[in-house]
Amino acid sequence: MNEDILHNLELIRNRIKYACQESGRNPNEVKLLLATKTVNTERIKIALENGQTLIAENKVQELKEKYDALKDIYHENHFIGHLQTNKIKEILKYDVTCIQSLDRLDLAEKLHQRLLTEHKTLEVLIQVNTSNEESKFGIEPDATIDLIKKISKFSTLQIKGLMTIGLFSAEKEQVRSCFKILKNLQQEIIRENISNVEMKELSMGMSGDLETAIEEGATIVRVGTGVFGARTYPDSHYWNEKTTDNRD
Ligand SMILES: *Cc1c(COP(=O)(O)O)cnc(C)c1O
């Protein structure tokens, strides 16, 4: 099973490289982030010991459980799950360098307050709901610029770009339209020239659709099953407001 991880990593790296070639992009522009929800630390270590440096969790509880076992291996940790305000204090204990799932003002405000107290700053991406599905977290595209303008006032938060979970669909062109929405929004925000806001990162694309995301400008692709294999929990456990049991 553990050899699978190395083999899968090789496949994913090649897919990224090939997609970059096809769209005339430099592969160095696209970071591979490993989504490690439900993956144990032994398996995560295999990836970290074989050249990967960027991982991300969806739940503070899992971040906490894995923290000690991974802290001595060089890596960077992002957060890609729905963050509840009552978990802010907790999440800041685990050296997360970027929260990719910032999607509402009250969360930004409370993060800012806590970061001020701790004399820290934090990179964030704004999560946008590009698939227009009620079940997905993220700010509506139409409301994104307004939210970013408000969040940009918080000196401890450094906005670095946008993140989205696209539509799950076998229809490649429907998936593509989600990524296009994110890219267009990025361009619009760049034109607004908001101070304290950078738009260099577009975090989009997962195991099933990373090629499309790269064609549309992704700078971070987030891959879980493509490297670690199928998960036992359904993804709705992590993504769907209605079925999330808030166990973290
Ligand atoms: C799990 C997860 C991924 C990775 O999905 P796979 O289909 O397993 O590659 C990407 N982004 C988010 C937010 C996730 O929760």
PDB file of C-alpha atoms and ligand atoms in Angstrom:
ATOM      1  CA  MET A   1       0.000   0.000   0.000  1.00  0.00           C
ATOM      2  CA  ASN A   2       2.792   2.409   0.844  1.00  0.00           C
ATOM      3  CA  GLU A   3       4.521   1.802  -2.492  1.00  0.00           C
ATOM      4  CA  ASP A   4       1.274   2.934  -4.057  1.00  0.00           C
ATOM      5  CA  ILE A   5       1.803   6.394  -2.628  1.00  0.00           C
ATOM      6  CA  LEU A   6       5.131   6.759  -4.404  1.00  0.00           C
ATOM      7  CA  HIS A   7       3.725   5.423  -7.621  1.00  0.00           C
ATOM      8  CA  ASN A   8       0.669   7.671  -7.379  1.00  0.00           C
ATOM      9  CA  LEU A   9       2.819  10.699  -6.607  1.00  0.00           C
ATOM     10  CA  GLU A  10       4.801  10.021  -9.740  1.00  0.00           C
ATOM     11  CA  LEU A  11       1.593   9.813 -11.775  1.00  0.00           C
ATOM     12  CA  ILE A  12       0.211  13.056 -10.362  1.00  0.00           C
ATOM     13  CA  ARG A  13       3.480  14.906 -10.898  1.00  0.00           C
ATOM     14  CA  ASN A  14       3.510  13.722 -14.483  1.00  0.00           C
ATOM     15  CA  ARG A  15      -0.095  14.784 -15.011  1.00  0.00           C
ATOM     16  CA  ILE A  16       0.773  18.247 -13.696  1.00  0.00           C
ATOM     17  CA  LYS A  17       3.850  18.462 -15.881  1.00  0.00           C
ATOM     18  CA  TYR A  18       1.977  17.332 -18.961  1.00  0.00           C
ATOM     19  CA  ALA A  19      -0.948  19.707 -18.330  1.00  0.00           C
ATOM     20  CA  CYS A  20       1.533  22.574 -17.967  1.00  0.00           C
ATOM     21  CA  GLN A  21       3.220  21.646 -21.231  1.00  0.00           C
ATOM     22  CA  GLU A  22      -0.109  21.452 -23.008  1.00  0.00           C
ATOM     23  CA  SER A  23      -1.109  24.912 -21.856  1.00  0.00           C
ATOM     24  CA  GLY A  24       2.310  26.479 -22.285  1.00  0.00           C
ATOM     25  CA  ARG A  25       2.870  27.028 -18.596  1.00  0.00           C
ATOM     26  CA  ASN A  26       5.968  26.600 -16.491  1.00  0.00           C
ATOM     27  CA  PRO A  27       5.471  23.617 -14.130  1.00  0.00           C
ATOM     28  CA  ASN A  28       7.158  25.661 -11.391  1.00  0.00           C
ATOM     29  CA  GLU A  29       4.072  27.877 -11.340  1.00  0.00           C
ATOM     30  CA  VAL A  30       1.872  25.053 -10.107  1.00  0.00           C
ATOM     31  CA  LYS A  31       2.207  23.755  -6.563  1.00  0.00           C
ATOM     32  CA  LEU A  32       0.942  20.336  -5.583  1.00  0.00           C
ATOM     33  CA  LEU A  33      -0.917  20.432  -2.270  1.00  0.00           C
ATOM     34  CA  LEU A  34      -1.766  17.100  -0.676  1.00  0.00           C
ATOM     35  CA  ALA A  35      -5.193  16.952   0.934  1.00  0.00           C
ATOM     36  CA  THR A  36      -4.556  14.634   3.860  1.00  0.00           C
ATOM     37  CA  LYS A  37      -7.981  14.270   5.480  1.00  0.00           C
ATOM     38  CA  THR A  38      -8.431  10.741   6.905  1.00  0.00           C
ATOM     39  CA  VAL A  39      -4.822   9.846   5.946  1.00  0.00           C
ATOM     40  CA  ASN A  40      -2.665   8.662   8.840  1.00  0.00           C
ATOM     41  CA  THR A  41       0.703  10.220   9.623  1.00  0.00           C
ATOM     42  CA  GLU A  42       2.692   7.213   8.463  1.00  0.00           C
ATOM     43  CA  ARG A  43       1.302   7.590   4.985  1.00  0.00           C
ATOM     44  CA  ILE A  44       1.640  11.358   5.017  1.00  0.00           C
ATOM     45  CA  LYS A  45       5.307  10.943   6.021  1.00  0.00           C
ATOM     46  CA  ILE A  46       5.986   8.832   2.956  1.00  0.00           C
ATOM     47  CA  ALA A  47       4.909  11.728   0.749  1.00  0.00           C
ATOM     48  CA  LEU A  48       6.853  14.272   2.811  1.00  0.00           C
ATOM     49  CA  GLU A  49       9.981  12.151   2.666  1.00  0.00           C
ATOM     50  CA  ASN A  50       9.667  11.933  -1.081  1.00  0.00           C
ATOM     51  CA  GLY A  51       9.750  15.517  -2.103  1.00  0.00           C
ATOM     52  CA  GLN A  52       6.327  16.870  -1.171  1.00  0.00           C
ATOM     53  CA  THR A  53       6.236  19.854   1.160  1.00  0.00           C
ATOM     54  CA  LEU A  54       2.682  21.172   1.160  1.00  0.00           C
ATOM     55  CA  ILE A  55      -0.196  19.439   2.930  1.00  0.00           C
ATOM     56  CA  ALA A  56      -3.616  20.516   4.167  1.00  0.00           C
ATOM     57  CA  GLU A  57      -6.320  19.348   6.538  1.00  0.00           C
ATOM     58  CA  ASN A  58     -10.050  20.049   6.607  1.00  0.00           C
ATOM     59  CA  LYS A  59     -10.621  19.649  10.307  1.00  0.00           C
ATOM     60  CA  VAL A  60      -8.852  21.203  13.263  1.00  0.00           C
ATOM     61  CA  GLN A  61      -9.212  17.926  15.130  1.00  0.00           C
ATOM     62  CA  GLU A  62      -7.183  16.043  12.523  1.00  0.00           C
ATOM     63  CA  LEU A  63      -4.589  18.802  12.402  1.00  0.00           C
ATOM     64  CA  LYS A  64      -4.179  18.459  16.130  1.00  0.00           C
ATOM     65  CA  GLU A  65      -3.983  14.671  16.117  1.00  0.00           C
ATOM     66  CA  LYS A  66      -1.261  14.607  13.463  1.00  0.00           C
ATOM     67  CA  TYR A  67       0.738  17.619  14.582  1.00  0.00           C
ATOM     68  CA  ASP A  68       3.293  15.938  16.867  1.00  0.00           C
ATOM     69  CA  ALA A  69       4.051  13.085  14.504  1.00  0.00           C
ATOM     70  CA  LEU A  70       4.779  15.463  11.605  1.00  0.00           C
ATOM     71  CA  LYS A  71       6.345  18.467  13.248  1.00  0.00           C
ATOM     72  CA  ASP A  72       9.938  17.326  12.807  1.00  0.00           C
ATOM     73  CA  ILE A  73       9.626  16.730   9.074  1.00  0.00           C
ATOM     74  CA  TYR A  74       9.909  19.852   6.959  1.00  0.00           C
ATOM     75  CA  HIS A  75       6.568  20.848   5.464  1.00  0.00           C
ATOM     76  CA  GLU A  76       4.013  23.596   5.215  1.00  0.00           C
ATOM     77  CA  ASN A  77       0.453  23.225   6.414  1.00  0.00           C
ATOM     78  CA  HIS A  78      -2.581  24.914   4.902  1.00  0.00           C
ATOM     79  CA  PHE A  79      -6.174  24.631   6.038  1.00  0.00           C
ATOM     80  CA  ILE A  80      -8.856  23.881   3.451  1.00  0.00           C
ATOM     81  CA  GLY A  81     -11.929  23.008   5.523  1.00  0.00           C
ATOM     82  CA  HIS A  82     -14.850  24.898   6.934  1.00  0.00           C
ATOM     83  CA  LEU A  83     -13.510  26.766   9.951  1.00  0.00           C
ATOM     84  CA  GLN A  84     -15.783  27.484  12.866  1.00  0.00           C
ATOM     85  CA  THR A  85     -15.083  30.628  14.849  1.00  0.00           C
ATOM     86  CA  ASN A  86     -14.857  28.666  18.083  1.00  0.00           C
ATOM     87  CA  LYS A  87     -11.840  26.801  16.640  1.00  0.00           C
ATOM     88  CA  ILE A  88      -9.721  29.873  15.915  1.00  0.00           C
ATOM     89  CA  LYS A  89      -7.672  29.736  19.087  1.00  0.00           C
ATOM     90  CA  GLU A  90      -7.047  26.052  18.558  1.00  0.00           C
ATOM     91  CA  ILE A  91      -6.023  26.221  14.908  1.00  0.00           C
ATOM     92  CA  LEU A  92      -3.419  28.895  15.605  1.00  0.00           C
ATOM     93  CA  LYS A  93      -1.479  26.418  17.759  1.00  0.00           C
ATOM     94  CA  TYR A  94      -0.524  24.214  14.831  1.00  0.00           C
ATOM     95  CA  ASP A  95       1.623  26.381  12.570  1.00  0.00           C
ATOM     96  CA  VAL A  96      -0.875  26.647   9.739  1.00  0.00           C
ATOM     97  CA  THR A  97       0.623  29.118   7.258  1.00  0.00           C
ATOM     98  CA  CYS A  98      -2.464  29.722   5.134  1.00  0.00           C
ATOM     99  CA  ILE A  99      -6.194  29.345   5.594  1.00  0.00           C
ATOM    100  CA  GLN A 100      -7.560  28.773   2.111  1.00  0.00           C
ATOM    101  CA  SER A 101     -11.175  28.655   3.184  1.00  0.00           C
ATOM    102  CA  LEU A 102     -11.860  32.132   4.496  1.00  0.00           C
ATOM    103  CA  ASP A 103     -15.362  32.890   3.266  1.00  0.00           C
ATOM    104  CA  ARG A 104     -17.067  35.266   5.664  1.00  0.00           C
ATOM    105  CA  LEU A 105     -16.526  38.515   7.482  1.00  0.00           C
ATOM    106  CA  ASP A 106     -17.246  37.392  11.024  1.00  0.00           C
ATOM    107  CA  LEU A 107     -14.603  34.678  10.736  1.00  0.00           C
ATOM    108  CA  ALA A 108     -12.080  37.190   9.358  1.00  0.00           C
ATOM    109  CA  GLU A 109     -12.850  39.623  12.129  1.00  0.00           C
ATOM    110  CA  LYS A 110     -12.419  37.045  14.869  1.00  0.00           C
ATOM    111  CA  LEU A 111      -9.238  35.693  13.299  1.00  0.00           C
ATOM    112  CA  HIS A 112      -7.866  39.220  13.179  1.00  0.00           C
ATOM    113  CA  GLN A 113      -8.674  39.853  16.838  1.00  0.00           C
ATOM    114  CA  ARG A 114      -6.961  36.658  17.909  1.00  0.00           C
ATOM    115  CA  LEU A 115      -3.929  37.236  15.679  1.00  0.00           C
ATOM    116  CA  LEU A 116      -3.520  40.716  17.157  1.00  0.00           C
ATOM    117  CA  THR A 117      -3.465  39.221  20.629  1.00  0.00           C
ATOM    118  CA  GLU A 118      -0.832  36.703  19.579  1.00  0.00           C
ATOM    119  CA  HIS A 119       1.202  39.245  17.565  1.00  0.00           C
ATOM    120  CA  LYS A 120       0.933  37.056  14.490  1.00  0.00           C
ATOM    121  CA  THR A 121      -0.068  37.425  10.871  1.00  0.00           C
ATOM    122  CA  LEU A 122      -1.622  34.826   8.598  1.00  0.00           C
ATOM    123  CA  GLU A 123      -1.947  34.277   4.882  1.00  0.00           C
ATOM    124  CA  VAL A 124      -5.437  33.562   3.619  1.00  0.00           C
ATOM    125  CA  LEU A 125      -7.215  32.710   0.406  1.00  0.00           C
ATOM    126  CA  ILE A 126     -10.833  33.648  -0.093  1.00  0.00           C
ATOM    127  CA  GLN A 127     -13.017  30.627  -0.825  1.00  0.00           C
ATOM    128  CA  VAL A 128     -15.551  31.278  -3.563  1.00  0.00           C
ATOM    129  CA  ASN A 129     -18.599  29.127  -4.310  1.00  0.00           C
ATOM    130  CA  THR A 130     -18.289  28.937  -8.087  1.00  0.00           C
ATOM    131  CA  SER A 131     -20.651  26.005  -8.567  1.00  0.00           C
ATOM    132  CA  ASN A 132     -23.711  27.749  -7.210  1.00  0.00           C
ATOM    133  CA  GLU A 133     -24.533  24.748  -5.055  1.00  0.00           C
ATOM    134  CA  GLU A 134     -26.124  25.450  -1.702  1.00  0.00           C
ATOM    135  CA  SER A 135     -24.217  22.648  -0.098  1.00  0.00           C
ATOM    136  CA  LYS A 136     -20.798  24.135  -0.795  1.00  0.00           C
ATOM    137  CA  PHE A 137     -19.091  26.625   1.433  1.00  0.00           C
ATOM    138  CA  GLY A 138     -17.623  29.808   0.015  1.00  0.00           C
ATOM    139  CA  ILE A 139     -18.721  33.338  -0.753  1.00  0.00           C
ATOM    140  CA  GLU A 140     -20.885  33.984  -3.813  1.00  0.00           C
ATOM    141  CA  PRO A 141     -18.886  35.328  -6.761  1.00  0.00           C
ATOM    142  CA  ASP A 142     -20.960  38.545  -6.841  1.00  0.00           C
ATOM    143  CA  ALA A 143     -20.217  39.285  -3.203  1.00  0.00           C
ATOM    144  CA  THR A 144     -16.523  38.439  -3.299  1.00  0.00           C
ATOM    145  CA  ILE A 145     -15.031  41.843  -4.089  1.00  0.00           C
ATOM    146  CA  ASP A 146     -17.022  43.526  -1.371  1.00  0.00           C
ATOM    147  CA  LEU A 147     -15.892  40.900   1.157  1.00  0.00           C
ATOM    148  CA  ILE A 148     -12.275  41.251   0.087  1.00  0.00           C
ATOM    149  CA  LYS A 149     -12.394  45.019   0.480  1.00  0.00           C
ATOM    150  CA  LYS A 150     -13.646  44.579   4.023  1.00  0.00           C
ATOM    151  CA  ILE A 151     -11.144  41.864   4.937  1.00  0.00           C
ATOM    152  CA  SER A 152      -8.278  43.880   3.460  1.00  0.00           C
ATOM    153  CA  LYS A 153      -8.684  46.322   6.361  1.00  0.00           C
ATOM    154  CA  PHE A 154      -7.526  43.653   8.815  1.00  0.00           C
ATOM    155  CA  SER A 155      -3.778  44.179   9.034  1.00  0.00           C
ATOM    156  CA  THR A 156      -3.005  40.685  10.343  1.00  0.00           C
ATOM    157  CA  LEU A 157      -4.604  38.934   7.365  1.00  0.00           C
ATOM    158  CA  GLN A 158      -2.674  38.773   4.111  1.00  0.00           C
ATOM    159  CA  ILE A 159      -4.937  37.920   1.223  1.00  0.00           C
ATOM    160  CA  LYS A 160      -2.937  35.941  -1.336  1.00  0.00           C
ATOM    161  CA  GLY A 161      -5.598  34.777  -3.749  1.00  0.00           C
ATOM    162  CA  LEU A 162      -8.727  32.707  -4.241  1.00  0.00           C
ATOM    163  CA  MET A 163      -9.769  29.107  -3.714  1.00  0.00           C
ATOM    164  CA  THR A 164     -12.686  27.102  -5.038  1.00  0.00           C
ATOM    165  CA  ILE A 165     -14.083  23.597  -5.064  1.00  0.00           C
ATOM    166  CA  GLY A 166     -15.566  23.278  -8.523  1.00  0.00           C
ATOM    167  CA  LEU A 167     -18.601  21.374  -9.569  1.00  0.00           C
ATOM    168  CA  PHE A 168     -18.399  17.579  -9.382  1.00  0.00           C
ATOM    169  CA  SER A 169     -19.337  16.580 -12.775  1.00  0.00           C
ATOM    170  CA  ALA A 170     -18.183  14.328 -15.514  1.00  0.00           C
ATOM    171  CA  GLU A 171     -18.917  17.248 -17.788  1.00  0.00           C
ATOM    172  CA  LYS A 172     -15.532  18.776 -18.215  1.00  0.00           C
ATOM    173  CA  GLU A 173     -16.893  22.000 -19.636  1.00  0.00           C
ATOM    174  CA  GLN A 174     -19.169  22.553 -16.641  1.00  0.00           C
ATOM    175  CA  VAL A 175     -16.226  22.066 -14.325  1.00  0.00           C
ATOM    176  CA  ARG A 176     -14.209  24.416 -16.488  1.00  0.00           C
ATOM    177  CA  SER A 177     -16.800  27.159 -16.147  1.00  0.00           C
ATOM    178  CA  CYS A 178     -16.283  27.134 -12.351  1.00  0.00           C
ATOM    179  CA  PHE A 179     -12.549  27.613 -12.813  1.00  0.00           C
ATOM    180  CA  LYS A 180     -13.161  30.382 -15.324  1.00  0.00           C
ATOM    181  CA  ILE A 181     -15.344  32.199 -12.802  1.00  0.00           C
ATOM    182  CA  LEU A 182     -12.464  32.109 -10.314  1.00  0.00           C
ATOM    183  CA  LYS A 183      -9.922  33.288 -12.877  1.00  0.00           C
ATOM    184  CA  ASN A 184     -12.169  36.136 -14.039  1.00  0.00           C
ATOM    185  CA  LEU A 185     -12.794  37.183 -10.484  1.00  0.00           C
ATOM    186  CA  GLN A 186      -9.046  37.236  -9.872  1.00  0.00           C
ATOM    187  CA  GLN A 187      -8.551  39.534 -12.865  1.00  0.00           C
ATOM    188  CA  GLU A 188     -11.340  41.817 -11.705  1.00  0.00           C
ATOM    189  CA  ILE A 189      -9.852  42.056  -8.216  1.00  0.00           C
ATOM    190  CA  ILE A 190      -6.411  42.826  -9.643  1.00  0.00           C
ATOM    191  CA  ARG A 191      -7.977  45.723 -11.570  1.00  0.00           C
ATOM    192  CA  GLU A 192      -9.547  47.035  -8.348  1.00  0.00           C
ATOM    193  CA  ASN A 193      -6.031  47.412  -6.980  1.00  0.00           C
ATOM    194  CA  ILE A 194      -7.033  47.008  -3.333  1.00  0.00           C
ATOM    195  CA  SER A 195      -4.251  47.723  -0.894  1.00  0.00           C
ATOM    196  CA  ASN A 196      -3.075  44.801   1.261  1.00  0.00           C
ATOM    197  CA  VAL A 197      -4.507  42.348  -1.312  1.00  0.00           C
ATOM    198  CA  GLU A 198      -2.409  40.085  -3.527  1.00  0.00           C
ATOM    199  CA  MET A 199      -3.997  37.836  -6.117  1.00  0.00           C
ATOM    200  CA  LYS A 200      -1.134  35.546  -7.051  1.00  0.00           C
ATOM    201  CA  GLU A 201      -2.689  32.239  -5.968  1.00  0.00           C
ATOM    202  CA  LEU A 202      -5.569  30.384  -7.592  1.00  0.00           C
ATOM    203  CA  SER A 203      -6.211  27.207  -5.644  1.00  0.00           C
ATOM    204  CA  MET A 204      -8.417  25.015  -7.807  1.00  0.00           C
ATOM    205  CA  GLY A 205      -8.467  21.527  -9.246  1.00  0.00           C
ATOM    206  CA  MET A 206      -8.384  18.174  -7.481  1.00  0.00           C
ATOM    207  CA  SER A 207      -7.559  14.567  -8.416  1.00  0.00           C
ATOM    208  CA  GLY A 208     -10.276  14.376 -11.055  1.00  0.00           C
ATOM    209  CA  ASP A 209      -9.960  17.743 -12.726  1.00  0.00           C
ATOM    210  CA  LEU A 210      -6.469  19.108 -12.191  1.00  0.00           C
ATOM    211  CA  GLU A 211      -5.709  19.296 -15.926  1.00  0.00           C
ATOM    212  CA  THR A 212      -8.688  21.556 -16.530  1.00  0.00           C
ATOM    213  CA  ALA A 213      -7.739  23.723 -13.561  1.00  0.00           C
ATOM    214  CA  ILE A 214      -4.177  24.089 -14.792  1.00  0.00           C
ATOM    215  CA  GLU A 215      -5.413  25.060 -18.243  1.00  0.00           C
ATOM    216  CA  GLU A 216      -7.508  27.755 -16.565  1.00  0.00           C
ATOM    217  CA  GLY A 217      -4.646  29.129 -14.490  1.00  0.00           C
ATOM    218  CA  ALA A 218      -4.436  27.186 -11.215  1.00  0.00           C
ATOM    219  CA  THR A 219      -1.314  27.851  -9.145  1.00  0.00           C
ATOM    220  CA  ILE A 220      -2.205  25.301  -6.448  1.00  0.00           C
ATOM    221  CA  VAL A 221      -3.885  21.972  -7.170  1.00  0.00           C
ATOM    222  CA  ARG A 222      -5.213  20.038  -4.189  1.00  0.00           C
ATOM    223  CA  VAL A 223      -4.930  16.284  -4.493  1.00  0.00           C
ATOM    224  CA  GLY A 224      -6.097  13.644  -2.026  1.00  0.00           C
ATOM    225  CA  THR A 225      -7.385  10.381  -3.483  1.00  0.00           C
ATOM    226  CA  GLY A 226      -5.060  10.620  -6.483  1.00  0.00           C
ATOM    227  CA  VAL A 227      -2.139  10.056  -4.130  1.00  0.00           C
ATOM    228  CA  PHE A 228      -3.534   8.340  -1.037  1.00  0.00           C
ATOM    229  CA  GLY A 229      -6.374   6.307  -2.545  1.00  0.00           C
ATOM    230  CA  ALA A 230     -10.080   6.332  -1.768  1.00  0.00           C
ATOM    231  CA  ARG A 231     -11.352   7.668   1.555  1.00  0.00           C
ATOM    232  CA  THR A 232     -13.837   5.856   3.734  1.00  0.00           C
ATOM    233  CA  TYR A 233     -15.765   8.987   4.686  1.00  0.00           C
ATOM    234  CA  PRO A 234     -17.938  10.494   1.976  1.00  0.00           C
ATOM    235  CA  ASP A 235     -16.778  13.989   1.041  1.00  0.00           C
ATOM    236  CA  SER A 236     -20.124  15.409   2.093  1.00  0.00           C
ATOM    237  CA  HIS A 237     -18.835  14.847   5.603  1.00  0.00           C
ATOM    238  CA  TYR A 238     -16.373  17.653   4.956  1.00  0.00           C
ATOM    239  CA  TRP A 239     -18.140  19.857   2.472  1.00  0.00           C
ATOM    240  CA  ASN A 240     -21.829  19.779   3.008  1.00  0.00           C
ATOM    241  CA  GLU A 241     -23.259  22.053   5.623  1.00  0.00           C
ATOM    242  CA  LYS A 242     -26.317  19.909   6.061  1.00  0.00           C
ATOM    243  CA  THR A 243     -24.504  16.695   6.807  1.00  0.00           C
ATOM    244  CA  THR A 244     -21.475  18.081   8.623  1.00  0.00           C
ATOM    245  CA  ASP A 245     -21.789  16.893  12.178  1.00  0.00           C
ATOM    246  CA  ASN A 246     -19.351  19.468  13.510  1.00  0.00           C
ATOM    247  CA  ARG A 247     -17.373  16.842  15.332  1.00  0.00           C
ATOM    248  CA  ASP A 248     -14.332  19.084  15.247  1.00  0.00           C
TER     249      ASP A 248
HETATM  250  C1  LIG B   1     -10.437  16.426  -0.099  1.00  0.00           C
HETATM  251  C2  LIG B   1     -10.234  17.720  -0.739  1.00  0.00           C
HETATM  252  C3  LIG B   1      -9.497  17.843  -1.919  1.00  0.00           C
HETATM  253  C4  LIG B   1      -8.880  16.674  -2.639  1.00  0.00           C
HETATM  254  O1  LIG B   1      -9.874  15.943  -3.282  1.00  0.00           O
HETATM  255  P1  LIG B   1      -9.504  14.598  -4.074  1.00  0.00           P
HETATM  256  O2  LIG B   1     -10.664  14.394  -4.967  1.00  0.00           O
HETATM  257  O3  LIG B   1      -9.347  13.545  -3.047  1.00  0.00           O
HETATM  258  O4  LIG B   1      -8.253  14.854  -4.798  1.00  0.00           O
HETATM  259  C5  LIG B   1      -9.333  19.121  -2.428  1.00  0.00           C
HETATM  260  N1  LIG B   1      -9.873  20.205  -1.846  1.00  0.00           N
HETATM  261  C6  LIG B   1     -10.595  20.119  -0.720  1.00  0.00           C
HETATM  262  C7  LIG B   1     -11.156  21.360  -0.120  1.00  0.00           C
HETATM  263  C8  LIG B   1     -10.793  18.886  -0.134  1.00  0.00           C
HETATM  264  O5  LIG B   1     -11.538  18.809   0.983  1.00  0.00           O
END
